[in-house]
Amino acid sequence: MEIKEIIAKRRNMPWREALRKTYSPKDRTAIDRVHMRELDPMYRITSLTEEVNQGLTEEQALLEARRCLDCAKPTCMEGCPVEIQIPSFIKEIERGDFRSAAKTLRETTSLPAVCGRVCPQERQCESRCVYLSMKKKAVAIGYLERFAADWAREHQAVEEPIIAPSTGKKVAVVGSGPAGLSFAGDMAKFGYEVIVFEALHEIGGVLKYGIPEYRLPNYVVDAEIELLKQMGVQFETNTIVGATISYEDLHDMGFAGLFVGSGAGLPNFMNIPGENLIGVMSSNEYLTRVNLMNAGADQSETPVFRGQNVAVIGGGNTAMDSVRTAKRLGAKRAMIVYRRSEEEMPARLEEIVHAKEEGVEFLTLHNPIEYTADENGRVARMRLQKMHLGEPDASGRRKPIPTPNAIEEIPVEVVIVSIGVSPNPLIPNAISGLKIGPKGTIVVNEKGATDLADVYAGGDIVRGGATVILAMGDGREAARNMHQYLSQVAG
């Protein structure tokens, strides 16, 4: 009997009981994890905007959902920073009730289609899946989240969350990245007037400028933002809190609370010789120019440096985004230069695999020590120190140690430095009374509250660099606690 026939037959039965009667645990564990469809590597490197992962079919989603064992203690939920009701939405997919699955997701996350694409589920929810103890692959929670969210959008079945009666109070949000959007969505549900101030001309923060469309299409982000607008959230672009308007201005405008989710947009560099040469730039600048300013197009008003030999320094997801973008912009030799081994790379395994499929070269256990120029002052070569691994350091990863007398020189026309970012100092410096950490982050307590009673913060401005889902979790936590605080404040 086909899956759809089974589902149709049991629609009028209590669903948990029906599912248990239909499939035994043995039946479920015998199913292999589905493989998401992907574009061919040689085709996909010709496009900056066509999404590589193509999503699950309905049949694949039904099959993968059937693998879920509906554990009495769903440990997968312990790994989710926004507390998605994972077993519930998966079982709704298994029943064929995709609308309810999407609705369940919306109860706890404002960006399910985004999270289903870019969150590191393998290190969070899926890392807690009981299948791993059986030496089997975890249930594809991320694939199923993406499927449910996409299905609802494609079938015009996205339901606006229930909005509480107006509190008569308004709150301001600095930054329209994942932390700010998550906070804004939850505060709107609580009945607040919410206005998000974005410094750039596009809403979405790092979701727009930092993640390429071939991994996270803009139309997906825009659809999530449109729902927030329908919920009453307002957006003001080209507005820099701390410069265009001040903290005091916000008070004068009647805002009862402020959430700072301005991210970490200040790139880190290695401070080695030649790092100021023409053709050496940060991944932040490179991706922003390509993703937000159309620098990849011919005759662009904001072009970006191109080259036949492009090196990206670093091993995180942003480094993978940068090197795969360079490949799409015509680089013949696109290289990842990373001082540790591949096993220590912080990037998602999927991104590493996709990069390799697309022809990216991995120079692991190499560290740049100098860049040299041609006669025009443009970077032409990089000198790399070969490394080997010692004992684990404070990060838990084995420490890279220079190998004596092992230097390699490689021709390169573009170098993209992707070794992390620091918080933009504008907000910390503009609002007196905030406690600032040694790395320029805003210090908050476990509730996301700063030393100023009406100011909360979350995301990279607090963490110094983290994932989309952790930033969203910070936004949710701050919204819950600011609502509690403002509910006790008169006026």
CSV table of C-alpha atoms in Angstrom, one decimal:
chain,number,residue,atom,x,y,z
A,1,MET,CA,0.0,0.0,0.0
A,2,GLU,CA,1.3,3.5,-0.9
A,3,ILE,CA,2.1,6.0,1.8
A,4,LYS,CA,-0.6,8.4,0.7
A,5,GLU,CA,-3.2,5.6,0.7
A,6,ILE,CA,-2.2,4.6,4.3
A,7,ILE,CA,-2.5,8.2,5.4
A,8,ALA,CA,-5.9,8.6,3.7
A,9,LYS,CA,-7.2,5.4,5.4
A,10,ARG,CA,-6.2,6.6,8.9
A,11,ARG,CA,-7.3,10.3,8.7
A,12,ASN,CA,-10.3,9.8,11.0
A,13,MET,CA,-8.3,8.0,13.7
A,14,PRO,CA,-6.5,9.6,16.6
A,15,TRP,CA,-3.2,10.2,14.8
A,16,ARG,CA,-0.6,9.1,17.4
A,17,GLU,CA,-2.5,5.8,17.9
A,18,ALA,CA,-3.0,5.4,14.2
A,19,LEU,CA,0.7,5.9,13.4
A,20,ARG,CA,1.8,3.5,16.1
A,21,LYS,CA,-0.6,0.9,14.7
A,22,THR,CA,0.5,1.5,11.1
A,23,TYR,CA,4.3,1.3,11.6
A,24,SER,CA,6.3,-0.5,14.2
A,25,PRO,CA,9.6,0.8,15.5
A,26,LYS,CA,11.3,-1.9,13.5
A,27,ASP,CA,9.5,-0.7,10.3
A,28,ARG,CA,10.6,2.9,11.0
A,29,THR,CA,14.3,2.1,11.7
A,30,ALA,CA,14.6,0.0,8.5
A,31,ILE,CA,14.0,3.2,6.4
A,32,ASP,CA,17.1,4.9,5.1
A,33,ARG,CA,17.4,8.7,5.4
A,34,VAL,CA,16.3,10.4,2.2
A,35,HIS,CA,18.7,12.4,0.1
A,36,MET,CA,17.7,15.9,-0.9
A,37,ARG,CA,17.9,16.7,-4.6
A,38,GLU,CA,20.7,19.0,-5.7
A,39,LEU,CA,21.7,20.8,-8.8
A,40,ASP,CA,24.6,19.3,-10.8
A,41,PRO,CA,27.9,20.8,-9.6
A,42,MET,CA,29.1,21.9,-13.0
A,43,TYR,CA,25.8,23.6,-13.7
A,44,ARG,CA,25.3,25.3,-10.4
A,45,ILE,CA,28.7,27.1,-10.5
A,46,THR,CA,27.4,29.1,-13.4
A,47,SER,CA,24.7,30.8,-11.2
A,48,LEU,CA,24.9,33.0,-8.2
A,49,THR,CA,21.2,32.9,-7.5
A,50,GLU,CA,19.9,29.4,-8.4
A,51,GLU,CA,19.5,27.4,-5.2
A,52,VAL,CA,21.7,24.3,-4.9
A,53,ASN,CA,19.5,22.2,-2.6
A,54,GLN,CA,16.2,21.6,-4.3
A,55,GLY,CA,14.1,20.5,-1.4
A,56,LEU,CA,12.1,17.2,-0.7
A,57,THR,CA,9.3,16.0,-2.8
A,58,GLU,CA,6.0,15.2,-0.9
A,59,GLU,CA,6.8,11.5,-1.2
A,60,GLN,CA,10.3,12.0,0.3
A,61,ALA,CA,8.9,14.1,3.1
A,62,LEU,CA,6.3,11.5,4.0
A,63,LEU,CA,9.0,8.8,3.9
A,64,GLU,CA,11.5,10.7,6.1
A,65,ALA,CA,8.8,11.7,8.6
A,66,ARG,CA,7.9,8.1,9.0
A,67,ARG,CA,11.4,7.5,10.4
A,68,CYS,CA,10.6,9.5,13.5
A,69,LEU,CA,10.1,7.2,16.5
A,70,ASP,CA,8.1,9.8,18.5
A,71,CYS,CA,10.3,9.3,21.5
A,72,ALA,CA,8.7,9.5,24.9
A,73,LYS,CA,11.6,12.0,25.7
A,74,PRO,CA,12.3,13.9,22.5
A,75,THR,CA,16.0,14.7,23.1
A,76,CYS,CA,16.1,16.4,19.7
A,77,MET,CA,14.2,19.4,21.2
A,78,GLU,CA,16.9,19.9,23.8
A,79,GLY,CA,19.2,20.8,20.9
A,80,CYS,CA,16.9,23.5,19.4
A,81,PRO,CA,17.6,27.1,20.6
A,82,VAL,CA,14.1,28.2,19.7
A,83,GLU,CA,12.3,25.2,21.2
A,84,ILE,CA,10.5,24.0,18.1
A,85,GLN,CA,8.0,21.2,18.8
A,86,ILE,CA,9.9,18.8,16.6
A,87,PRO,CA,8.1,15.5,17.0
A,88,SER,CA,4.7,17.3,16.6
A,89,PHE,CA,5.5,19.0,13.3
A,90,ILE,CA,7.1,15.8,11.9
A,91,LYS,CA,4.2,13.6,12.8
A,92,GLU,CA,1.9,16.1,11.2
A,93,ILE,CA,3.9,15.8,8.0
A,94,GLU,CA,3.6,12.0,8.3
A,95,ARG,CA,-0.1,12.3,8.5
A,96,GLY,CA,0.0,14.4,5.3
A,97,ASP,CA,-1.2,17.5,7.1
A,98,PHE,CA,1.5,19.9,5.9
A,99,ARG,CA,-0.5,23.0,6.8
A,100,SER,CA,-0.6,22.0,10.5
A,101,ALA,CA,3.1,21.2,10.4
A,102,ALA,CA,3.8,24.7,9.1
A,103,LYS,CA,1.5,26.2,11.7
A,104,THR,CA,3.2,24.2,14.5
A,105,LEU,CA,6.6,25.6,13.4
A,106,ARG,CA,5.3,29.1,13.4
A,107,GLU,CA,4.4,28.8,17.0
A,108,THR,CA,8.0,29.0,18.0
A,109,THR,CA,10.0,30.3,15.0
A,110,SER,CA,9.6,33.4,12.8
A,111,LEU,CA,11.9,32.0,10.1
A,112,PRO,CA,11.3,28.3,9.5
A,113,ALA,CA,12.1,28.4,5.8
A,114,VAL,CA,15.4,30.1,6.7
A,115,CYS,CA,16.3,27.8,9.5
A,116,GLY,CA,15.5,24.7,7.5
A,117,ARG,CA,18.2,25.9,5.0
A,118,VAL,CA,21.1,27.4,7.0
A,119,CYS,CA,20.9,26.1,10.6
A,120,PRO,CA,23.6,23.5,11.6
A,121,GLN,CA,21.1,20.9,12.5
A,122,GLU,CA,23.8,18.2,12.6
A,123,ARG,CA,25.3,20.0,15.6
A,124,GLN,CA,22.0,20.9,17.3
A,125,CYS,CA,18.6,19.1,17.1
A,126,GLU,CA,19.8,16.2,14.9
A,127,SER,CA,22.9,15.7,17.1
A,128,ARG,CA,20.5,14.6,19.8
A,129,CYS,CA,18.5,12.2,17.7
A,130,VAL,CA,18.1,8.7,19.2
A,131,TYR,CA,19.1,7.2,15.8
A,132,LEU,CA,22.7,8.1,16.4
A,133,SER,CA,22.9,5.8,19.4
A,134,MET,CA,21.8,3.1,16.9
A,135,LYS,CA,24.7,4.0,14.6
A,136,LYS,CA,22.1,5.2,12.1
A,137,LYS,CA,21.7,8.6,10.4
A,138,ALA,CA,19.5,11.1,12.4
A,139,VAL,CA,16.0,12.0,11.2
A,140,ALA,CA,16.4,14.9,8.7
A,141,ILE,CA,14.8,17.5,10.9
A,142,GLY,CA,16.1,20.4,8.8
A,143,TYR,CA,14.9,19.0,5.5
A,144,LEU,CA,11.5,18.5,7.0
A,145,GLU,CA,11.3,22.0,8.5
A,146,ARG,CA,12.2,23.4,5.1
A,147,PHE,CA,9.7,21.2,3.4
A,148,ALA,CA,6.8,22.3,5.7
A,149,ALA,CA,7.7,26.0,5.5
A,150,ASP,CA,8.1,25.9,1.7
A,151,TRP,CA,4.9,24.0,1.2
A,152,ALA,CA,2.9,26.5,3.1
A,153,ARG,CA,4.5,29.4,1.2
A,154,GLU,CA,4.0,27.8,-2.2
A,155,HIS,CA,0.3,26.9,-1.4
A,156,GLN,CA,-0.5,30.3,0.1
A,157,ALA,CA,-1.2,28.5,3.3
A,158,VAL,CA,1.0,30.5,5.7
A,159,GLU,CA,-1.2,31.4,8.7
A,160,GLU,CA,-0.6,34.7,10.5
A,161,PRO,CA,0.1,33.9,14.2
A,162,ILE,CA,-2.4,35.0,16.8
A,163,ILE,CA,-1.8,38.5,18.0
A,164,ALA,CA,-2.6,39.5,21.6
A,165,PRO,CA,-4.6,42.7,22.2
A,166,SER,CA,-2.5,45.9,22.0
A,167,THR,CA,-0.4,46.8,25.0
A,168,GLY,CA,-0.3,50.4,24.0
A,169,LYS,CA,3.5,50.3,24.1
A,170,LYS,CA,6.0,50.3,21.4
A,171,VAL,CA,9.5,48.9,21.2
A,172,ALA,CA,12.5,49.5,18.9
A,173,VAL,CA,14.8,47.0,17.3
A,174,VAL,CA,18.3,47.7,16.1
A,175,GLY,CA,19.1,45.5,13.1
A,176,SER,CA,17.0,43.3,10.9
A,177,GLY,CA,19.1,40.1,11.1
A,178,PRO,CA,17.9,36.9,12.6
A,179,ALA,CA,18.0,38.1,16.2
A,180,GLY,CA,16.1,41.3,15.4
A,181,LEU,CA,13.5,39.6,13.3
A,182,SER,CA,12.9,36.8,15.9
A,183,PHE,CA,12.5,39.4,18.6
A,184,ALA,CA,10.2,41.6,16.5
A,185,GLY,CA,7.9,38.7,15.6
A,186,ASP,CA,7.5,37.6,19.2
A,187,MET,CA,6.9,41.1,20.5
A,188,ALA,CA,4.3,41.7,17.8
A,189,LYS,CA,2.5,38.5,19.0
A,190,PHE,CA,2.6,39.9,22.6
A,191,GLY,CA,0.7,43.0,21.3
A,192,TYR,CA,3.5,45.6,21.0
A,193,GLU,CA,4.0,48.1,18.2
A,194,VAL,CA,7.4,47.1,16.8
A,195,ILE,CA,9.6,49.2,14.7
A,196,VAL,CA,12.9,47.7,13.3
A,197,PHE,CA,15.7,50.1,12.3
A,198,GLU,CA,18.0,48.8,9.7
A,199,ALA,CA,21.3,50.6,8.7
A,200,LEU,CA,21.3,49.2,5.1
A,201,HIS,CA,18.9,49.7,2.3
A,202,GLU,CA,17.7,46.1,2.4
A,203,ILE,CA,15.9,44.3,5.3
A,204,GLY,CA,17.3,41.0,6.4
A,205,GLY,CA,20.8,41.7,7.8
A,206,VAL,CA,23.2,38.8,7.4
A,207,LEU,CA,20.5,36.7,5.8
A,208,LYS,CA,20.7,39.1,2.8
A,209,TYR,CA,24.3,40.4,2.7
A,210,GLY,CA,26.1,37.4,4.2
A,211,ILE,CA,24.5,34.3,2.8
A,212,PRO,CA,24.5,33.8,-1.0
A,213,GLU,CA,21.3,33.2,-2.8
A,214,TYR,CA,22.4,29.8,-4.0
A,215,ARG,CA,22.2,28.8,-0.4
A,216,LEU,CA,19.4,31.0,0.9
A,217,PRO,CA,17.3,32.7,-1.9
A,218,ASN,CA,16.2,36.3,-1.2
A,219,TYR,CA,12.6,35.4,-2.0
A,220,VAL,CA,12.6,33.1,0.9
A,221,VAL,CA,13.8,35.8,3.3
A,222,ASP,CA,11.4,38.3,1.8
A,223,ALA,CA,8.4,36.0,2.3
A,224,GLU,CA,9.3,35.7,6.0
A,225,ILE,CA,9.7,39.5,6.3
A,226,GLU,CA,6.3,40.1,4.5
A,227,LEU,CA,4.6,37.9,7.2
A,228,LEU,CA,6.1,40.1,9.9
A,229,LYS,CA,4.8,43.2,8.1
A,230,GLN,CA,1.3,41.6,8.0
A,231,MET,CA,1.7,41.1,11.8
A,232,GLY,CA,2.2,44.8,12.2
A,233,VAL,CA,6.0,45.0,12.4
A,234,GLN,CA,7.3,48.2,10.8
A,235,PHE,CA,10.8,48.6,9.1
A,236,GLU,CA,12.9,51.7,8.7
A,237,THR,CA,15.8,51.3,6.4
A,238,ASN,CA,18.9,53.5,6.0
A,239,THR,CA,18.6,54.4,9.7
A,240,ILE,CA,21.6,54.1,11.9
A,241,VAL,CA,20.8,54.0,15.6
A,242,GLY,CA,23.7,55.7,17.3
A,243,ALA,CA,24.2,58.1,14.4
A,244,THR,CA,21.0,58.9,12.5
A,245,ILE,CA,19.0,58.7,15.7
A,246,SER,CA,20.2,58.3,19.3
A,247,TYR,CA,19.1,56.3,22.3
A,248,GLU,CA,17.7,59.5,23.7
A,249,ASP,CA,15.8,60.2,20.5
A,250,LEU,CA,14.1,56.8,20.9
A,251,HIS,CA,13.0,57.7,24.4
A,252,ASP,CA,11.6,61.1,23.1
A,253,MET,CA,9.7,59.2,20.4
A,254,GLY,CA,8.0,57.1,23.1
A,255,PHE,CA,9.7,53.8,22.9
A,256,ALA,CA,9.4,51.7,26.0
A,257,GLY,CA,12.1,49.3,25.2
A,258,LEU,CA,15.0,48.7,22.9
A,259,PHE,CA,16.5,45.4,21.6
A,260,VAL,CA,20.0,45.6,20.1
A,261,GLY,CA,20.6,43.0,17.4
A,262,SER,CA,23.1,44.9,15.3
A,263,GLY,CA,25.3,41.8,14.7
A,264,ALA,CA,29.1,41.7,14.3
A,265,GLY,CA,30.0,43.4,11.1
A,266,LEU,CA,33.6,44.4,11.9
A,267,PRO,CA,35.9,42.0,10.1
A,268,ASN,CA,39.0,40.5,11.7
A,269,PHE,CA,42.4,40.5,9.9
A,270,MET,CA,45.6,38.7,10.6
A,271,ASN,CA,47.9,41.7,10.6
A,272,ILE,CA,50.5,40.1,8.4
A,273,PRO,CA,52.7,41.8,5.7
A,274,GLY,CA,50.9,42.7,2.5
A,275,GLU,CA,47.4,42.5,4.0
A,276,ASN,CA,46.7,46.0,2.8
A,277,LEU,CA,47.5,45.3,-0.8
A,278,ILE,CA,45.0,45.8,-3.6
A,279,GLY,CA,43.0,42.6,-4.0
A,280,VAL,CA,43.0,41.6,-0.3
A,281,MET,CA,39.6,42.1,1.4
A,282,SER,CA,37.4,40.7,4.1
A,283,SER,CA,34.7,38.1,3.4
A,284,ASN,CA,32.3,40.7,4.9
A,285,GLU,CA,33.0,43.2,2.1
A,286,TYR,CA,33.3,40.6,-0.6
A,287,LEU,CA,29.9,38.9,0.1
A,288,THR,CA,28.1,42.2,0.8
A,289,ARG,CA,29.2,43.6,-2.6
A,290,VAL,CA,28.1,40.4,-4.4
A,291,ASN,CA,25.0,39.6,-2.5
A,292,LEU,CA,23.6,43.1,-1.8
A,293,MET,CA,25.2,45.3,-4.4
A,294,ASN,CA,25.1,43.0,-7.5
A,295,ALA,CA,28.8,43.1,-7.9
A,296,GLY,CA,28.8,39.8,-9.7
A,297,ALA,CA,27.0,41.4,-12.7
A,298,ASP,CA,28.7,42.8,-15.7
A,299,GLN,CA,29.1,46.6,-15.6
A,300,SER,CA,28.2,46.7,-11.9
A,301,GLU,CA,28.4,50.1,-10.3
A,302,THR,CA,30.1,48.4,-7.3
A,303,PRO,CA,32.4,45.8,-8.9
A,304,VAL,CA,34.4,43.3,-6.9
A,305,PHE,CA,37.9,42.1,-7.6
A,306,ARG,CA,38.1,38.9,-9.7
A,307,GLY,CA,41.0,36.6,-10.5
A,308,GLN,CA,41.9,33.2,-11.9
A,309,ASN,CA,43.5,32.3,-8.6
A,310,VAL,CA,41.5,33.2,-5.5
A,311,ALA,CA,42.4,32.2,-1.9
A,312,VAL,CA,40.0,32.3,1.0
A,313,ILE,CA,41.6,32.3,4.4
A,314,GLY,CA,39.5,30.4,7.0
A,315,GLY,CA,37.4,27.3,7.5
A,316,GLY,CA,33.9,28.4,8.6
A,317,ASN,CA,30.6,28.7,6.7
A,318,THR,CA,31.4,32.3,5.6
A,319,ALA,CA,34.7,31.1,4.1
A,320,MET,CA,32.8,28.4,2.2
A,321,ASP,CA,30.3,31.0,1.0
A,322,SER,CA,33.1,33.2,-0.2
A,323,VAL,CA,35.1,30.5,-2.0
A,324,ARG,CA,32.0,29.1,-3.7
A,325,THR,CA,31.1,32.6,-4.8
A,326,ALA,CA,34.5,33.1,-6.2
A,327,LYS,CA,34.1,29.9,-8.2
A,328,ARG,CA,30.8,31.3,-9.6
A,329,LEU,CA,32.6,34.5,-10.5
A,330,GLY,CA,35.0,32.7,-12.8
A,331,ALA,CA,38.0,31.6,-10.6
A,332,LYS,CA,39.8,28.7,-12.1
A,333,ARG,CA,41.6,27.9,-8.9
A,334,ALA,CA,39.5,28.7,-5.9
A,335,MET,CA,41.3,27.7,-2.7
A,336,ILE,CA,40.5,27.3,1.0
A,337,VAL,CA,43.5,28.0,3.1
A,338,TYR,CA,43.1,26.7,6.7
A,339,ARG,CA,45.6,26.3,9.4
A,340,ARG,CA,44.1,23.2,10.9
A,341,SER,CA,43.0,19.9,9.3
A,342,GLU,CA,39.6,19.4,7.7
A,343,GLU,CA,38.4,17.5,10.8
A,344,GLU,CA,38.7,20.8,12.8
A,345,MET,CA,36.8,22.9,10.3
A,346,PRO,CA,33.8,24.7,11.9
A,347,ALA,CA,31.9,24.8,8.6
A,348,ARG,CA,28.9,22.6,8.0
A,349,LEU,CA,29.8,19.2,6.5
A,350,GLU,CA,27.3,19.9,3.7
A,351,GLU,CA,29.0,23.1,2.8
A,352,ILE,CA,32.4,21.4,2.7
A,353,VAL,CA,31.1,18.6,0.5
A,354,HIS,CA,29.4,21.1,-1.9
A,355,ALA,CA,32.6,23.1,-2.2
A,356,LYS,CA,34.6,20.0,-3.1
A,357,GLU,CA,32.0,19.0,-5.7
A,358,GLU,CA,32.3,22.4,-7.2
A,359,GLY,CA,36.0,22.1,-7.7
A,360,VAL,CA,37.3,24.1,-4.6
A,361,GLU,CA,40.8,23.1,-3.6
A,362,PHE,CA,41.5,22.7,0.2
A,363,LEU,CA,44.9,23.7,1.4
A,364,THR,CA,44.6,22.5,5.0
A,365,LEU,CA,47.4,22.7,7.5
A,366,HIS,CA,48.6,25.9,5.8
A,367,ASN,CA,48.7,29.4,7.2
A,368,PRO,CA,49.5,32.7,5.3
A,369,ILE,CA,52.4,34.7,6.6
A,370,GLU,CA,52.8,37.3,3.8
A,371,TYR,CA,51.3,38.6,0.6
A,372,THR,CA,53.5,40.2,-2.1
A,373,ALA,CA,52.5,42.5,-4.9
A,374,ASP,CA,53.1,42.9,-8.6
A,375,GLU,CA,54.4,46.1,-10.2
A,376,ASN,CA,50.9,47.8,-9.8
A,377,GLY,CA,50.6,47.2,-6.1
A,378,ARG,CA,48.1,44.3,-6.5
A,379,VAL,CA,48.5,41.1,-4.6
A,380,ALA,CA,50.2,38.5,-6.8
A,381,ARG,CA,51.6,35.8,-4.4
A,382,MET,CA,51.0,34.4,-1.0
A,383,ARG,CA,53.6,32.7,1.2
A,384,LEU,CA,52.1,29.9,3.2
A,385,GLN,CA,53.6,28.3,6.4
A,386,LYS,CA,52.9,24.6,6.5
A,387,MET,CA,51.5,23.5,9.9
A,388,HIS,CA,51.0,20.3,11.9
A,389,LEU,CA,48.7,19.7,14.8
A,390,GLY,CA,49.7,19.5,18.5
A,391,GLU,CA,47.6,19.1,21.6
A,392,PRO,CA,44.0,20.5,21.9
A,393,ASP,CA,43.8,24.2,22.8
A,394,ALA,CA,41.1,26.2,24.6
A,395,SER,CA,38.7,25.6,21.7
A,396,GLY,CA,39.0,21.9,22.1
A,397,ARG,CA,40.6,21.6,18.7
A,398,ARG,CA,44.2,20.5,18.2
A,399,LYS,CA,46.5,23.5,18.1
A,400,PRO,CA,48.2,24.3,14.8
A,401,ILE,CA,52.0,24.5,15.1
A,402,PRO,CA,54.4,25.8,12.3
A,403,THR,CA,56.5,23.1,10.7
A,404,PRO,CA,60.1,24.3,10.6
A,405,ASN,CA,61.5,25.3,7.2
A,406,ALA,CA,58.3,24.5,5.4
A,407,ILE,CA,57.2,27.5,3.4
A,408,GLU,CA,55.2,27.4,0.1
A,409,GLU,CA,54.6,30.3,-2.3
A,410,ILE,CA,51.5,30.3,-4.5
A,411,PRO,CA,50.3,32.8,-7.2
A,412,VAL,CA,47.0,34.6,-6.3
A,413,GLU,CA,45.2,37.6,-7.6
A,414,VAL,CA,42.5,37.8,-4.9
A,415,VAL,CA,42.6,37.0,-1.2
A,416,ILE,CA,39.5,37.0,0.9
A,417,VAL,CA,40.1,36.9,4.7
A,418,SER,CA,37.4,35.1,6.6
A,419,ILE,CA,38.7,34.5,10.1
A,420,GLY,CA,35.8,35.9,12.1
A,421,VAL,CA,34.2,39.2,12.9
A,422,SER,CA,33.9,41.5,15.9
A,423,PRO,CA,30.9,43.6,17.0
A,424,ASN,CA,30.5,47.0,15.4
A,425,PRO,CA,31.4,49.5,18.2
A,426,LEU,CA,28.8,52.1,17.2
A,427,ILE,CA,26.0,51.0,19.5
A,428,PRO,CA,28.2,50.1,22.5
A,429,ASN,CA,29.9,53.5,22.3
A,430,ALA,CA,26.7,55.4,21.6
A,431,ILE,CA,24.6,54.3,24.6
A,432,SER,CA,26.2,55.1,27.9
A,433,GLY,CA,25.6,52.8,30.8
A,434,LEU,CA,26.0,49.5,28.8
A,435,LYS,CA,28.5,47.1,30.1
A,436,ILE,CA,31.0,46.1,27.4
A,437,GLY,CA,33.0,42.9,27.3
A,438,PRO,CA,36.7,42.7,26.5
A,439,LYS,CA,36.0,41.9,22.8
A,440,GLY,CA,33.6,44.7,22.4
A,441,THR,CA,30.4,42.7,22.9
A,442,ILE,CA,27.4,43.9,24.9
A,443,VAL,CA,27.2,42.1,28.3
A,444,VAL,CA,23.8,40.7,29.1
A,445,ASN,CA,22.4,38.5,31.8
A,446,GLU,CA,20.6,35.2,31.3
A,447,LYS,CA,17.5,37.0,30.3
A,448,GLY,CA,19.2,39.0,27.6
A,449,ALA,CA,19.0,42.2,29.7
A,450,THR,CA,21.7,44.8,29.8
A,451,ASP,CA,22.6,47.1,32.7
A,452,LEU,CA,20.0,49.5,31.4
A,453,ALA,CA,16.5,48.3,32.4
A,454,ASP,CA,14.8,49.0,29.1
A,455,VAL,CA,17.6,47.7,26.8
A,456,TYR,CA,18.1,44.1,25.8
A,457,ALA,CA,20.5,42.6,23.3
A,458,GLY,CA,21.2,39.3,21.5
A,459,GLY,CA,22.9,37.6,18.6
A,460,ASP,CA,26.4,38.4,17.4
A,461,ILE,CA,26.6,41.8,19.3
A,462,VAL,CA,26.5,39.6,22.4
A,463,ARG,CA,28.1,36.4,21.3
A,464,GLY,CA,30.7,37.9,19.0
A,465,GLY,CA,29.8,35.5,16.2
A,466,ALA,CA,27.3,32.6,16.2
A,467,THR,CA,24.7,30.8,14.1
A,468,VAL,CA,21.4,32.1,12.8
A,469,ILE,CA,19.4,29.8,15.1
A,470,LEU,CA,21.4,30.9,18.2
A,471,ALA,CA,20.7,34.5,17.3
A,472,MET,CA,17.0,33.7,16.9
A,473,GLY,CA,17.0,32.0,20.2
A,474,ASP,CA,18.5,35.1,21.8
A,475,GLY,CA,15.8,37.2,20.2
A,476,ARG,CA,13.0,34.9,21.5
A,477,GLU,CA,14.5,34.9,25.0
A,478,ALA,CA,14.9,38.7,25.1
A,479,ALA,CA,11.3,39.1,23.8
A,480,ARG,CA,9.8,36.9,26.5
A,481,ASN,CA,11.7,38.7,29.3
A,482,MET,CA,11.2,42.2,28.0
A,483,HIS,CA,7.5,41.5,27.8
A,484,GLN,CA,7.6,40.4,31.4
A,485,TYR,CA,9.5,43.5,32.4
A,486,LEU,CA,7.3,46.0,30.4
A,487,SER,CA,4.1,44.3,31.8
A,488,GLN,CA,5.2,45.4,35.2
A,489,VAL,CA,6.1,48.9,34.2
A,490,ALA,CA,3.3,51.5,34.2
A,491,GLY,CA,2.7,53.8,31.2
